[in-house]
Amino acid sequence: MTITFRPDETYRDDYTFANSPECIARAPWPFPDDEYMYTMNLEPHVPVGDGALKAVFDIDEHYISECRDRAITLEKDPGMHYVSAPHMMEAQWDLLELIMTSYASDYPQYFTLERNGTRWRWTNNLLNIDDTFTFGDPATLPYEPMEYVTRQAQGDWVLQEERDGTLYWGAGIATQRADYSLRFNLGMAWHEFHGPVPLLKESGMLDRALKFLLRLRNGHPVRRLNWSLTVNPRLDVSAESLPDWAPDRTTVTAENAGEKVYLRIELQPLHRLPRSNAIVFPIRTYMLSLQDIATNPAWAKRMHRVLKTLDQQLVDYKGFTRYRDQAVEWLSQFDPHYNEETENAV
């Protein structure tokens, strides 16, 4: 597959990020129904179609600019955006191998991996990288294995280790966080991290999801979709950078919501790693403005209904209480018969 890249776009300051019509159409749409509630929504991670679900780990036209934005964020606050417990080194090498072999297989025109025993050569034509290193020896890389390979990958990445019948956050790189702290979450167990999500524990879904993931086998990955909203196409909306982006939430009006409000879609393909038995939890983020969504009338109509009917606890948790009404009002133009249909349904 050939991709036309947008290497110079920005995700901060002047915000020159934009989606092509092709990039909009290939995004994974997270809403199967007009109303939304958390579900496990896990399915086998197998190739589907020609869009975001075709490859093991998807890359798109924003690959080069996202990698550059990651480098900027890491340089600014390195200790806040990449962390790893010392005992996670084997899992780091597992992840490096998985990403490199997947990229080289799915995008051979951009990535090449040559292996001669433990002596490996990795070529990334998009970022002008040509490195030879010894697999298993971190001294032969400029960064730790996880940081090295995920600096060349879209999305955030978390390594979870299985211990005492649950999963713990053992390592992660996160420069596209949706209002959480990577360093704070390091070492947290499954129920600790997911505990703040409203209505989740009461449904029993948290326990069911953990049991499912503990049975996850190597070579049988699964995927799920999650979502949130943000203002402006900013990748780093972490807890640490709150003063930089929180004021933007007060700038949304019913008139500018189409260009200001973005749907952040998270594609999460989970893999069990072969040597370490860890689980890698990627969070691949796609951003669509409401104007992007409006190019698909069916999406715009559904988005209106999802946001209008969303439980207020979830609105608060996802962080868009300040501008939910403005977004709903802007989207209402694409759903003119909503009130009539709901009245008839009653």
GROMACS .gro file of C-alpha atoms in nm:
model
  346
    1MET     CA    1   0.000   0.000   0.000
    2THR     CA    2   0.129   0.345  -0.095
    3ILE     CA    3   0.069   0.634   0.143
    4THR     CA    4   0.097   1.006   0.071
    5PHE     CA    5   0.251   1.143   0.390
    6ARG     CA    6   0.205   1.488   0.548
    7PRO     CA    7   0.544   1.532   0.716
    8ASP     CA    8   0.521   1.899   0.814
    9GLU     CA    9   0.190   1.920   0.998
   10THR     CA   10   0.181   2.025   1.365
   11TYR     CA   11  -0.017   1.917   1.672
   12ARG     CA   12   0.052   2.221   1.889
   13ASP     CA   13   0.089   2.598   1.857
   14ASP     CA   14  -0.042   2.672   1.504
   15TYR     CA   15  -0.216   2.331   1.458
   16THR     CA   16  -0.170   2.264   1.088
   17PHE     CA   17  -0.291   1.903   1.122
   18ALA     CA   18  -0.556   1.803   0.867
   19ASN     CA   19  -0.705   1.480   0.734
   20SER     CA   20  -0.737   1.397   0.368
   21PRO     CA   21  -1.074   1.253   0.255
   22GLU     CA   22  -0.902   0.915   0.223
   23CYS     CA   23  -0.774   0.932   0.581
   24ILE     CA   24  -1.120   1.018   0.711
   25ALA     CA   25  -1.279   0.727   0.528
   26ARG     CA   26  -1.026   0.472   0.656
   27ALA     CA   27  -1.057   0.566   1.024
   28PRO     CA   28  -1.207   0.301   1.257
   29TRP     CA   29  -1.555   0.423   1.352
   30PRO     CA   30  -1.627   0.351   1.722
   31PHE     CA   31  -2.007   0.376   1.734
   32PRO     CA   32  -2.209   0.072   1.621
   33ASP     CA   33  -2.530   0.217   1.773
   34ASP     CA   34  -2.701   0.552   1.834
   35GLU     CA   35  -2.642   0.520   2.209
   36TYR     CA   36  -2.313   0.443   2.379
   37MET     CA   37  -2.217   0.255   2.692
   38TYR     CA   38  -1.887   0.090   2.779
   39THR     CA   39  -1.857  -0.266   2.653
   40MET     CA   40  -1.568  -0.508   2.616
   41ASN     CA   41  -1.615  -0.491   2.234
   42LEU     CA   42  -1.322  -0.727   2.188
   43GLU     CA   43  -1.279  -0.910   1.861
   44PRO     CA   44  -0.997  -1.107   1.698
   45HIS     CA   45  -0.734  -0.876   1.553
   46VAL     CA   46  -0.743  -1.006   1.196
   47PRO     CA   47  -0.706  -0.805   0.873
   48VAL     CA   48  -1.029  -0.640   0.757
   49GLY     CA   49  -1.075  -0.417   0.451
   50ASP     CA   50  -0.827  -0.158   0.325
   51GLY     CA   51  -0.840   0.085   0.616
   52ALA     CA   52  -0.708   0.104   0.969
   53LEU     CA   53  -0.776  -0.265   1.038
   54LYS     CA   54  -0.574  -0.405   0.749
   55ALA     CA   55  -0.229  -0.419   0.915
   56VAL     CA   56  -0.105  -0.556   1.245
   57PHE     CA   57  -0.011  -0.200   1.347
   58ASP     CA   58  -0.159   0.068   1.127
   59ILE     CA   59   0.032   0.366   0.993
   60ASP     CA   60  -0.123   0.645   0.788
   61GLU     CA   61  -0.045   0.982   0.629
   62HIS     CA   62   0.036   1.134   0.969
   63TYR     CA   63   0.316   0.886   1.052
   64ILE     CA   64   0.614   1.116   0.996
   65SER     CA   65   0.462   1.420   1.164
   66GLU     CA   66   0.344   1.216   1.464
   67CYS     CA   67   0.691   1.068   1.513
   68ARG     CA   68   0.835   1.419   1.502
   69ASP     CA   69   0.580   1.542   1.756
   70ARG     CA   70   0.670   1.248   1.982
   71ALA     CA   71   1.037   1.345   1.968
   72ILE     CA   72   0.947   1.704   2.065
   73THR     CA   73   0.743   1.585   2.363
   74LEU     CA   74   1.008   1.341   2.480
   75GLU     CA   75   1.279   1.605   2.460
   76LYS     CA   76   1.069   1.847   2.662
   77ASP     CA   77   0.982   1.611   2.950
   78PRO     CA   78   1.155   1.274   2.896
   79GLY     CA   79   1.088   1.128   3.240
   80MET     CA   80   0.717   1.194   3.216
   81HIS     CA   81   0.655   1.025   2.882
   82TYR     CA   82   0.867   0.709   2.886
   83VAL     CA   83   0.900   0.488   3.193
   84SER     CA   84   0.993   0.124   3.247
   85ALA     CA   85   1.053  -0.096   3.547
   86PRO     CA   86   1.401  -0.257   3.531
   87HIS     CA   87   1.263  -0.611   3.513
   88MET     CA   88   1.065  -0.535   3.192
   89MET     CA   89   1.368  -0.557   2.962
   90GLU     CA   90   1.272  -0.895   2.816
   91ALA     CA   91   0.926  -0.761   2.736
   92GLN     CA   92   1.086  -0.458   2.573
   93TRP     CA   93   1.279  -0.681   2.332
   94ASP     CA   94   0.960  -0.877   2.265
   95LEU     CA   95   0.785  -0.555   2.168
   96LEU     CA   96   1.073  -0.437   1.949
   97GLU     CA   97   1.061  -0.763   1.756
   98LEU     CA   98   0.683  -0.753   1.717
   99ILE     CA   99   0.675  -0.397   1.583
  100MET     CA  100   0.972  -0.442   1.350
  101THR     CA  101   0.854  -0.770   1.199
  102SER     CA  102   0.499  -0.636   1.160
  103TYR     CA  103   0.606  -0.311   0.994
  104ALA     CA  104   0.850  -0.491   0.762
  105SER     CA  105   0.581  -0.740   0.661
  106ASP     CA  106   0.294  -0.495   0.615
  107TYR     CA  107   0.493  -0.201   0.471
  108PRO     CA  108   0.800  -0.350   0.294
  109GLN     CA  109   0.842  -0.037   0.080
  110TYR     CA  110   0.912   0.166   0.396
  111PHE     CA  111   1.069  -0.075   0.648
  112THR     CA  112   1.326  -0.356   0.624
  113LEU     CA  113   1.448  -0.597   0.889
  114GLU     CA  114   1.748  -0.823   0.827
  115ARG     CA  115   1.833  -1.083   1.090
  116ASN     CA  116   2.155  -1.283   1.113
  117GLY     CA  117   2.136  -1.460   1.446
  118THR     CA  118   2.135  -1.188   1.710
  119ARG     CA  119   2.281  -0.934   1.468
  120TRP     CA  120   1.992  -0.730   1.327
  121ARG     CA  121   1.976  -0.447   1.075
  122TRP     CA  122   1.672  -0.218   1.081
  123THR     CA  123   1.595   0.028   0.803
  124ASN     CA  124   1.321   0.289   0.832
  125ASN     CA  125   1.312   0.481   0.505
  126LEU     CA  126   1.047   0.724   0.629
  127LEU     CA  127   1.262   0.854   0.915
  128ASN     CA  128   1.601   0.796   0.746
  129ILE     CA  129   1.711   0.536   1.003
  130ASP     CA  130   1.955   0.257   0.919
  131ASP     CA  131   2.081   0.086   1.236
  132THR     CA  132   2.259  -0.239   1.311
  133PHE     CA  133   2.238  -0.375   1.664
  134THR     CA  134   2.262  -0.691   1.871
  135PHE     CA  135   1.924  -0.827   1.974
  136GLY     CA  136   1.924  -0.863   2.352
  137ASP     CA  137   2.201  -0.610   2.413
  138PRO     CA  138   2.056  -0.266   2.497
  139ALA     CA  139   2.402  -0.108   2.482
  140THR     CA  140   2.391  -0.145   2.102
  141LEU     CA  141   2.088   0.086   2.072
  142PRO     CA  142   2.071   0.463   2.134
  143TYR     CA  143   1.770   0.414   2.367
  144GLU     CA  144   1.614   0.127   2.559
  145PRO     CA  145   1.452  -0.118   2.313
  146MET     CA  146   1.094  -0.005   2.382
  147GLU     CA  147   1.173   0.363   2.351
  148TYR     CA  148   1.383   0.305   2.039
  149VAL     CA  149   1.113   0.123   1.844
  150THR     CA  150   0.813   0.323   1.967
  151ARG     CA  151   0.980   0.651   1.874
  152GLN     CA  152   0.918   0.511   1.525
  153ALA     CA  153   0.556   0.410   1.583
  154GLN     CA  154   0.226   0.591   1.595
  155GLY     CA  155   0.021   0.579   1.913
  156ASP     CA  156   0.105   0.513   2.276
  157TRP     CA  157   0.226   0.176   2.405
  158VAL     CA  158   0.193   0.009   2.744
  159LEU     CA  159   0.348  -0.319   2.857
  160GLN     CA  160   0.147  -0.508   3.119
  161GLU     CA  161   0.295  -0.794   3.317
  162GLU     CA  162   0.088  -1.079   3.453
  163ARG     CA  163   0.141  -1.138   3.823
  164ASP     CA  164  -0.073  -1.265   4.114
  165GLY     CA  165  -0.374  -1.325   3.891
  166THR     CA  166  -0.392  -0.973   3.751
  167LEU     CA  167  -0.212  -0.732   3.515
  168TYR     CA  168   0.026  -0.453   3.620
  169TRP     CA  169   0.158  -0.159   3.423
  170GLY     CA  170   0.528  -0.234   3.383
  171ALA     CA  171   0.644   0.004   3.109
  172GLY     CA  172   0.504   0.259   2.871
  173ILE     CA  173   0.561   0.541   2.626
  174ALA     CA  174   0.286   0.798   2.609
  175THR     CA  175   0.303   1.127   2.421
  176GLN     CA  176  -0.061   1.115   2.312
  177ARG     CA  177  -0.227   1.065   2.649
  178ALA     CA  178  -0.593   1.153   2.694
  179ASP     CA  179  -0.584   1.316   3.039
  180TYR     CA  180  -0.387   1.062   3.244
  181SER     CA  181  -0.036   1.035   3.389
  182LEU     CA  182   0.193   0.756   3.271
  183ARG     CA  183   0.438   0.790   3.560
  184PHE     CA  184   0.154   0.787   3.815
  185ASN     CA  185   0.005   0.473   3.659
  186LEU     CA  186   0.330   0.275   3.646
  187GLY     CA  187   0.298  -0.026   3.875
  188MET     CA  188  -0.080  -0.001   3.903
  189ALA     CA  189  -0.286  -0.319   3.892
  190TRP     CA  190  -0.576  -0.371   3.652
  191HIS     CA  191  -0.855  -0.269   3.891
  192GLU     CA  192  -0.661   0.032   4.021
  193PHE     CA  193  -0.615   0.183   3.677
  194HIS     CA  194  -0.967   0.116   3.551
  195GLY     CA  195  -1.137   0.184   3.884
  196PRO     CA  196  -1.222   0.552   3.813
  197VAL     CA  197  -1.426   0.464   3.502
  198PRO     CA  198  -1.791   0.521   3.602
  199LEU     CA  199  -2.046   0.239   3.578
  200LEU     CA  200  -1.775  -0.012   3.486
  201LYS     CA  201  -1.726  -0.198   3.813
  202GLU     CA  202  -2.099  -0.228   3.879
  203SER     CA  203  -2.154  -0.399   3.546
  204GLY     CA  204  -1.898  -0.673   3.620
  205MET     CA  205  -1.730  -0.598   3.288
  206LEU     CA  206  -1.398  -0.514   3.452
  207ASP     CA  207  -1.368  -0.864   3.597
  208ARG     CA  208  -1.479  -1.028   3.273
  209ALA     CA  209  -1.227  -0.829   3.068
  210LEU     CA  210  -0.943  -0.924   3.301
  211LYS     CA  211  -1.032  -1.294   3.287
  212PHE     CA  212  -1.043  -1.273   2.907
  213LEU     CA  213  -0.703  -1.105   2.880
  214LEU     CA  214  -0.539  -1.347   3.121
  215ARG     CA  215  -0.637  -1.621   2.874
  216LEU     CA  216  -0.492  -1.430   2.577
  217ARG     CA  217  -0.250  -1.649   2.381
  218ASN     CA  218   0.055  -1.557   2.181
  219GLY     CA  219  -0.031  -1.538   1.813
  220HIS     CA  220  -0.399  -1.468   1.881
  221PRO     CA  221  -0.425  -1.090   1.930
  222VAL     CA  222  -0.752  -0.911   1.994
  223ARG     CA  223  -0.859  -0.550   1.942
  224ARG     CA  224  -1.108  -0.302   2.076
  225LEU     CA  225  -1.204   0.061   2.017
  226ASN     CA  226  -1.235   0.343   2.268
  227TRP     CA  227  -1.293   0.715   2.223
  228SER     CA  228  -1.295   1.059   2.379
  229LEU     CA  229  -1.327   1.421   2.267
  230THR     CA  230  -1.065   1.694   2.267
  231VAL     CA  231  -1.037   2.056   2.160
  232ASN     CA  232  -0.792   2.123   1.876
  233PRO     CA  233  -0.585   1.845   1.715
  234ARG     CA  234  -0.346   1.818   2.009
  235LEU     CA  235  -0.190   1.479   2.073
  236ASP     CA  236  -0.049   1.543   2.420
  237VAL     CA  237  -0.344   1.614   2.649
  238SER     CA  238  -0.182   1.455   2.953
  239ALA     CA  239  -0.242   1.540   3.316
  240GLU     CA  240   0.104   1.699   3.337
  241SER     CA  241   0.037   1.935   3.043
  242LEU     CA  242  -0.309   2.035   3.169
  243PRO     CA  243  -0.227   2.409   3.192
  244ASP     CA  244  -0.134   2.408   2.822
  245TRP     CA  245  -0.458   2.267   2.689
  246ALA     CA  246  -0.734   2.296   2.952
  247PRO     CA  247  -0.812   2.662   2.870
  248ASP     CA  248  -0.897   2.560   2.512
  249ARG     CA  249  -1.211   2.389   2.640
  250THR     CA  250  -1.363   2.730   2.719
  251THR     CA  251  -1.323   2.850   2.360
  252VAL     CA  252  -1.579   2.617   2.201
  253THR     CA  253  -1.906   2.767   2.077
  254ALA     CA  254  -2.196   2.623   1.881
  255GLU     CA  255  -2.059   2.811   1.580
  256ASN     CA  256  -1.697   2.689   1.591
  257ALA     CA  257  -1.747   2.340   1.735
  258GLY     CA  258  -1.714   2.184   1.389
  259GLU     CA  259  -1.355   2.295   1.353
  260LYS     CA  260  -1.252   2.301   1.721
  261VAL     CA  261  -1.388   1.972   1.858
  262TYR     CA  262  -1.215   1.648   1.765
  263LEU     CA  263  -1.321   1.289   1.816
  264ARG     CA  264  -1.020   1.091   1.941
  265ILE     CA  265  -1.061   0.729   1.837
  266GLU     CA  266  -0.837   0.473   2.006
  267LEU     CA  267  -0.763   0.147   1.826
  268GLN     CA  268  -0.622  -0.097   2.082
  269PRO     CA  269  -0.476  -0.422   1.936
  270LEU     CA  270  -0.357  -0.635   2.230
  271HIS     CA  271  -0.088  -0.902   2.187
  272ARG     CA  272   0.057  -1.162   2.423
  273LEU     CA  273   0.436  -1.154   2.390
  274PRO     CA  274   0.624  -1.484   2.348
  275ARG     CA  275   0.927  -1.471   2.580
  276SER     CA  276   0.816  -1.246   2.863
  277ASN     CA  277   0.446  -1.346   2.862
  278ALA     CA  278   0.363  -0.974   2.897
  279ILE     CA  279   0.071  -0.816   2.715
  280VAL     CA  280   0.130  -0.514   2.495
  281PHE     CA  281  -0.150  -0.261   2.503
  282PRO     CA  282  -0.114  -0.015   2.211
  283ILE     CA  283  -0.333   0.295   2.199
  284ARG     CA  284  -0.335   0.408   1.837
  285THR     CA  285  -0.506   0.747   1.817
  286TYR     CA  286  -0.702   0.886   1.521
  287MET     CA  287  -0.838   1.240   1.533
  288LEU     CA  288  -1.142   1.351   1.334
  289SER     CA  289  -1.288   1.699   1.366
  290LEU     CA  290  -1.665   1.727   1.372
  291GLN     CA  291  -1.630   1.881   1.026
  292ASP     CA  292  -1.443   1.568   0.913
  293ILE     CA  293  -1.720   1.353   1.055
  294ALA     CA  294  -1.984   1.565   0.880
  295THR     CA  295  -1.844   1.455   0.542
  296ASN     CA  296  -2.017   1.124   0.620
  297PRO     CA  297  -2.387   1.206   0.690
  298ALA     CA  298  -2.448   0.873   0.866
  299TRP     CA  299  -2.155   0.933   1.101
  300ALA     CA  300  -2.265   1.289   1.178
  301LYS     CA  301  -2.619   1.178   1.259
  302ARG     CA  302  -2.496   0.900   1.487
  303MET     CA  303  -2.239   1.123   1.656
  304HIS     CA  304  -2.515   1.370   1.739
  305ARG     CA  305  -2.727   1.100   1.901
  306VAL     CA  306  -2.437   0.945   2.093
  307LEU     CA  307  -2.331   1.276   2.246
  308LYS     CA  308  -2.685   1.393   2.316
  309THR     CA  309  -2.782   1.076   2.505
  310LEU     CA  310  -2.448   0.997   2.670
  311ASP     CA  311  -2.468   0.939   3.046
  312GLN     CA  312  -2.349   1.250   3.229
  313GLN     CA  313  -2.109   1.044   3.440
  314LEU     CA  314  -1.931   0.938   3.123
  315VAL     CA  315  -1.930   1.295   2.991
  316ASP     CA  316  -1.761   1.408   3.311
  317TYR     CA  317  -1.512   1.121   3.308
  318LYS     CA  318  -1.418   1.178   2.943
  319GLY     CA  319  -1.366   1.545   3.017
  320PHE     CA  320  -1.591   1.732   2.777
  321THR     CA  321  -1.864   1.861   3.009
  322ARG     CA  322  -1.778   2.222   2.922
  323TYR     CA  323  -1.850   2.181   2.551
  324ARG     CA  324  -2.082   1.881   2.513
  325ASP     CA  325  -2.385   2.105   2.451
  326GLN     CA  326  -2.202   2.312   2.190
  327ALA     CA  327  -2.092   2.001   2.003
  328VAL     CA  328  -2.443   1.856   2.016
  329GLU     CA  329  -2.592   2.180   1.885
  330TRP     CA  330  -2.347   2.194   1.595
  331LEU     CA  331  -2.415   1.831   1.503
  332SER     CA  332  -2.793   1.872   1.526
  333GLN     CA  333  -2.801   2.021   1.175
  334PHE     CA  334  -2.721   1.674   1.042
  335ASP     CA  335  -3.000   1.507   1.242
  336PRO     CA  336  -3.307   1.728   1.180
  337HIS     CA  337  -3.564   1.458   1.259
  338TYR     CA  338  -3.416   1.349   1.593
  339ASN     CA  339  -3.687   1.500   1.817
  340GLU     CA  340  -3.964   1.370   1.594
  341GLU     CA  341  -3.823   1.019   1.590
  342THR     CA  342  -3.769   1.006   1.966
  343GLU     CA  343  -4.121   1.134   2.034
  344ASN     CA  344  -4.269   0.869   1.805
  345ALA     CA  345  -4.062   0.602   1.975
  346VAL     CA  346  -4.216   0.696   2.311
   0.00000   0.00000   0.00000
